[in-house]
């Protein structure tokens, strides 16, 4: 009996958070598409948000993004927040895993750090592999997200102009 109630409660909570996530995603997307800023500015803001979200600062990337938004006024707030929403904990985990795998391939040619403590040496080796892989993966993904955001923005705005143009002709 208690397990059924717990499953029902967990299902309701999961649906609530899924609906909340989808609502935020739609709201930020609409805010980006209806923004009066240029496509290049929005795409740069999205790319910058992607760069911040992919850096190995789990849990702090949103705070760092908000800090950059406060300092750099030319960043589109909604585009940065949309990228933070897209690169959430579920999408970051495979990126971090791939970062470590790529970093371990890259760091095979680099010399190890000389440390007396074996545990500290292993931690430094892991960090070196992860940081190198993350850097090698984050930069191309951020550049690619710039071009993807630019193309999607232009397509969405053309579609919106066409649909409002057709409505305006039908009204006249």
mmCIF file of C-alpha atoms in Angstrom:
data_model
loop_
_atom_site.group_PDB
_atom_site.id
_atom_site.type_symbol
_atom_site.label_atom_id
_atom_site.label_comp_id
_atom_site.label_asym_id
_atom_site.label_seq_id
_atom_site.Cartn_x
_atom_site.Cartn_y
_atom_site.Cartn_z
ATOM 1 C CA UNK A 1 0.000 0.000 0.000
ATOM 2 C CA UNK A 2 2.715 2.443 0.970
ATOM 3 C CA UNK A 3 4.772 1.559 -2.107
ATOM 4 C CA UNK A 4 1.815 2.319 -4.407
ATOM 5 C CA UNK A 5 1.371 5.708 -2.775
ATOM 6 C CA UNK A 6 5.080 6.404 -3.068
ATOM 7 C CA UNK A 7 5.083 5.468 -6.767
ATOM 8 C CA UNK A 8 2.034 7.654 -7.384
ATOM 9 C CA UNK A 9 3.649 10.573 -5.552
ATOM 10 C CA UNK A 10 6.950 10.124 -7.437
ATOM 11 C CA UNK A 11 5.086 9.993 -10.753
ATOM 12 C CA UNK A 12 3.266 13.238 -9.971
ATOM 13 C CA UNK A 13 6.514 14.946 -8.926
ATOM 14 C CA UNK A 14 8.296 13.749 -12.065
ATOM 15 C CA UNK A 15 5.471 15.034 -14.290
ATOM 16 C CA UNK A 16 5.499 18.345 -12.415
ATOM 17 C CA UNK A 17 9.214 18.903 -12.967
ATOM 18 C CA UNK A 18 8.999 17.734 -16.595
ATOM 19 C CA UNK A 19 6.152 20.188 -17.251
ATOM 20 C CA UNK A 20 8.062 22.938 -15.454
ATOM 21 C CA UNK A 21 11.163 22.255 -17.587
ATOM 22 C CA UNK A 22 9.153 22.287 -20.822
ATOM 23 C CA UNK A 23 7.388 25.508 -19.774
ATOM 24 C CA UNK A 24 10.702 27.255 -19.109
ATOM 25 C CA UNK A 25 12.169 25.966 -22.348
ATOM 26 C CA UNK A 26 9.194 27.327 -24.335
ATOM 27 C CA UNK A 27 9.228 30.641 -22.472
ATOM 28 C CA UNK A 28 12.952 31.243 -23.039
ATOM 29 C CA UNK A 29 12.695 30.162 -26.681
ATOM 30 C CA UNK A 30 9.806 32.550 -27.348
ATOM 31 C CA UNK A 31 11.654 35.352 -25.554
ATOM 32 C CA UNK A 32 14.725 34.745 -27.724
ATOM 33 C CA UNK A 33 12.728 34.596 -30.960
ATOM 34 C CA UNK A 34 10.785 37.770 -30.193
ATOM 35 C CA UNK A 35 13.847 39.686 -29.050
ATOM 36 C CA UNK A 36 14.709 42.880 -30.901
ATOM 37 C CA UNK A 37 18.443 42.118 -30.796
ATOM 38 C CA UNK A 38 20.293 40.966 -33.898
ATOM 39 C CA UNK A 39 20.632 37.313 -34.807
ATOM 40 C CA UNK A 40 24.412 37.484 -34.418
ATOM 41 C CA UNK A 41 24.126 38.947 -30.912
ATOM 42 C CA UNK A 42 21.666 36.273 -29.824
ATOM 43 C CA UNK A 43 23.747 33.467 -31.361
ATOM 44 C CA UNK A 44 26.888 34.786 -29.640
ATOM 45 C CA UNK A 45 25.032 34.922 -26.329
ATOM 46 C CA UNK A 46 23.797 31.353 -26.781
ATOM 47 C CA UNK A 47 27.287 30.184 -27.697
ATOM 48 C CA UNK A 48 28.765 31.953 -24.675
ATOM 49 C CA UNK A 49 26.151 30.331 -22.434
ATOM 50 C CA UNK A 50 27.039 26.956 -23.930
ATOM 51 C CA UNK A 51 30.709 27.568 -23.195
ATOM 52 C CA UNK A 52 29.961 28.427 -19.574
ATOM 53 C CA UNK A 53 27.567 25.489 -19.138
ATOM 54 C CA UNK A 54 30.055 22.966 -20.528
ATOM 55 C CA UNK A 55 32.998 24.074 -18.406
ATOM 56 C CA UNK A 56 33.653 21.736 -15.476
ATOM 57 C CA UNK A 57 31.859 23.774 -12.844
ATOM 58 C CA UNK A 58 28.865 21.565 -12.022
ATOM 59 C CA UNK A 59 26.275 23.422 -10.023
ATOM 60 C CA UNK A 60 27.941 26.795 -10.435
ATOM 61 C CA UNK A 61 27.546 27.327 -14.175
ATOM 62 C CA UNK A 62 24.187 29.071 -13.826
ATOM 63 C CA UNK A 63 25.578 31.414 -11.166
ATOM 64 C CA UNK A 64 28.592 32.151 -13.373
ATOM 65 C CA UNK A 65 26.277 32.799 -16.333
ATOM 66 C CA UNK A 66 24.144 35.203 -14.294
ATOM 67 C CA UNK A 67 27.319 36.969 -13.147
ATOM 68 C CA UNK A 68 28.460 37.430 -16.746
ATOM 69 C CA UNK A 69 24.986 38.663 -17.721
ATOM 70 C CA UNK A 70 25.189 41.279 -14.966
ATOM 71 C CA UNK A 71 28.647 42.440 -16.078
ATOM 72 C CA UNK A 72 28.213 42.311 -19.866
ATOM 73 C CA UNK A 73 24.971 44.121 -20.697
ATOM 74 C CA UNK A 74 25.212 43.343 -24.429
ATOM 75 C CA UNK A 75 24.611 39.623 -23.782
ATOM 76 C CA UNK A 76 21.071 38.459 -24.458
ATOM 77 C CA UNK A 77 19.846 37.250 -21.083
ATOM 78 C CA UNK A 78 17.278 34.825 -22.445
ATOM 79 C CA UNK A 79 19.724 33.233 -24.905
ATOM 80 C CA UNK A 80 22.253 32.597 -22.122
ATOM 81 C CA UNK A 81 19.537 31.182 -19.856
ATOM 82 C CA UNK A 82 18.199 29.020 -22.701
ATOM 83 C CA UNK A 83 21.643 27.519 -23.219
ATOM 84 C CA UNK A 84 21.924 26.850 -19.483
ATOM 85 C CA UNK A 85 18.564 25.104 -19.649
ATOM 86 C CA UNK A 86 19.556 23.016 -22.671
ATOM 87 C CA UNK A 87 22.881 21.970 -21.146
ATOM 88 C CA UNK A 88 21.440 20.655 -17.896
ATOM 89 C CA UNK A 89 22.628 17.819 -15.655
ATOM 90 C CA UNK A 90 21.248 15.110 -17.946
ATOM 91 C CA UNK A 91 22.951 16.416 -21.094
ATOM 92 C CA UNK A 92 26.213 17.302 -19.341
ATOM 93 C CA UNK A 93 26.943 13.803 -17.994
ATOM 94 C CA UNK A 94 27.733 12.272 -21.425
ATOM 95 C CA UNK A 95 29.822 15.338 -22.301
ATOM 96 C CA UNK A 96 31.884 14.960 -19.123
ATOM 97 C CA UNK A 97 32.367 11.249 -19.768
ATOM 98 C CA UNK A 98 33.471 11.936 -23.338
ATOM 99 C CA UNK A 99 35.748 14.707 -22.050
ATOM 100 C CA UNK A 100 37.565 12.241 -19.836
ATOM 101 C CA UNK A 101 37.899 9.698 -22.659
ATOM 102 C CA UNK A 102 39.253 12.278 -25.109
ATOM 103 C CA UNK A 103 41.551 13.740 -22.456
ATOM 104 C CA UNK A 104 43.016 10.347 -21.634
ATOM 105 C CA UNK A 105 43.847 9.899 -25.331
ATOM 106 C CA UNK A 106 45.429 13.356 -25.549
ATOM 107 C CA UNK A 107 47.401 13.135 -22.307
ATOM 108 C CA UNK A 108 49.134 9.872 -23.214
ATOM 109 C CA UNK A 109 51.860 11.926 -24.906
ATOM 110 C CA UNK A 110 52.281 14.396 -22.036
ATOM 111 C CA UNK A 111 54.628 13.714 -19.111
ATOM 112 C CA UNK A 112 53.170 12.854 -15.709
ATOM 113 C CA UNK A 113 53.419 15.195 -12.749
ATOM 114 C CA UNK A 114 56.129 14.207 -10.294
ATOM 115 C CA UNK A 115 54.553 13.955 -6.828
ATOM 116 C CA UNK A 116 55.587 11.824 -3.853
ATOM 117 C CA UNK A 117 52.028 10.961 -2.788
ATOM 118 C CA UNK A 118 50.421 8.350 -5.067
ATOM 119 C CA UNK A 119 46.868 9.487 -4.321
ATOM 120 C CA UNK A 120 47.678 13.073 -5.185
ATOM 121 C CA UNK A 121 49.386 11.927 -8.376
ATOM 122 C CA UNK A 122 46.269 9.993 -9.416
ATOM 123 C CA UNK A 123 44.026 12.978 -8.687
ATOM 124 C CA UNK A 124 46.263 15.294 -10.727
ATOM 125 C CA UNK A 125 46.375 12.778 -13.574
ATOM 126 C CA UNK A 126 42.580 12.481 -13.601
ATOM 127 C CA UNK A 127 42.172 16.258 -13.485
ATOM 128 C CA UNK A 128 44.678 16.733 -16.315
ATOM 129 C CA UNK A 129 42.911 14.183 -18.493
ATOM 130 C CA UNK A 130 39.469 15.604 -17.745
ATOM 131 C CA UNK A 131 40.469 19.262 -18.173
ATOM 132 C CA UNK A 132 42.263 18.645 -21.488
ATOM 133 C CA UNK A 133 39.354 16.627 -22.846
ATOM 134 C CA UNK A 134 36.818 19.166 -21.670
ATOM 135 C CA UNK A 135 38.691 21.980 -23.331
ATOM 136 C CA UNK A 136 39.053 19.968 -26.545
ATOM 137 C CA UNK A 137 35.332 19.242 -26.555
ATOM 138 C CA UNK A 138 33.866 22.492 -25.221
ATOM 139 C CA UNK A 139 35.375 24.836 -27.807
ATOM 140 C CA UNK A 140 34.071 22.992 -30.909
ATOM 141 C CA UNK A 141 30.633 22.494 -29.328
ATOM 142 C CA UNK A 142 30.416 26.218 -28.480
ATOM 143 C CA UNK A 143 31.443 27.258 -31.991
ATOM 144 C CA UNK A 144 28.992 24.778 -33.481
ATOM 145 C CA UNK A 145 26.208 26.050 -31.220
ATOM 146 C CA UNK A 146 26.850 29.575 -32.535
ATOM 147 C CA UNK A 147 26.285 28.509 -36.129
ATOM 148 C CA UNK A 148 23.337 26.280 -35.217
ATOM 149 C CA UNK A 149 21.674 29.071 -33.243
ATOM 150 C CA UNK A 150 22.263 31.515 -36.095
ATOM 151 C CA UNK A 151 20.674 29.193 -38.658
ATOM 152 C CA UNK A 152 17.722 28.331 -36.412
ATOM 153 C CA UNK A 153 17.090 31.984 -35.550
ATOM 154 C CA UNK A 154 17.057 33.013 -39.191
ATOM 155 C CA UNK A 155 14.742 30.172 -40.129
ATOM 156 C CA UNK A 156 12.353 30.898 -37.265
ATOM 157 C CA UNK A 157 12.238 34.606 -38.004
ATOM 158 C CA UNK A 158 11.612 34.002 -41.732
ATOM 159 C CA UNK A 159 8.791 31.627 -40.852
ATOM 160 C CA UNK A 160 7.325 34.144 -38.453
ATOM 161 C CA UNK A 161 7.484 36.921 -41.061
ATOM 162 C CA UNK A 162 5.793 34.678 -43.627
ATOM 163 C CA UNK A 163 3.018 33.690 -41.227
ATOM 164 C CA UNK A 164 2.347 37.276 -40.119
ATOM 165 C CA UNK A 165 2.501 38.438 -43.745
ATOM 166 C CA UNK A 166 -0.157 35.915 -44.736
ATOM 167 C CA UNK A 167 -2.363 36.929 -41.806
ATOM 168 C CA UNK A 168 -2.012 40.618 -42.654
ATOM 169 C CA UNK A 169 -3.015 39.956 -46.276
ATOM 170 C CA UNK A 170 -6.043 37.939 -45.166
ATOM 171 C CA UNK A 171 -7.204 40.719 -42.852
ATOM 172 C CA UNK A 172 -7.038 43.431 -45.573
#
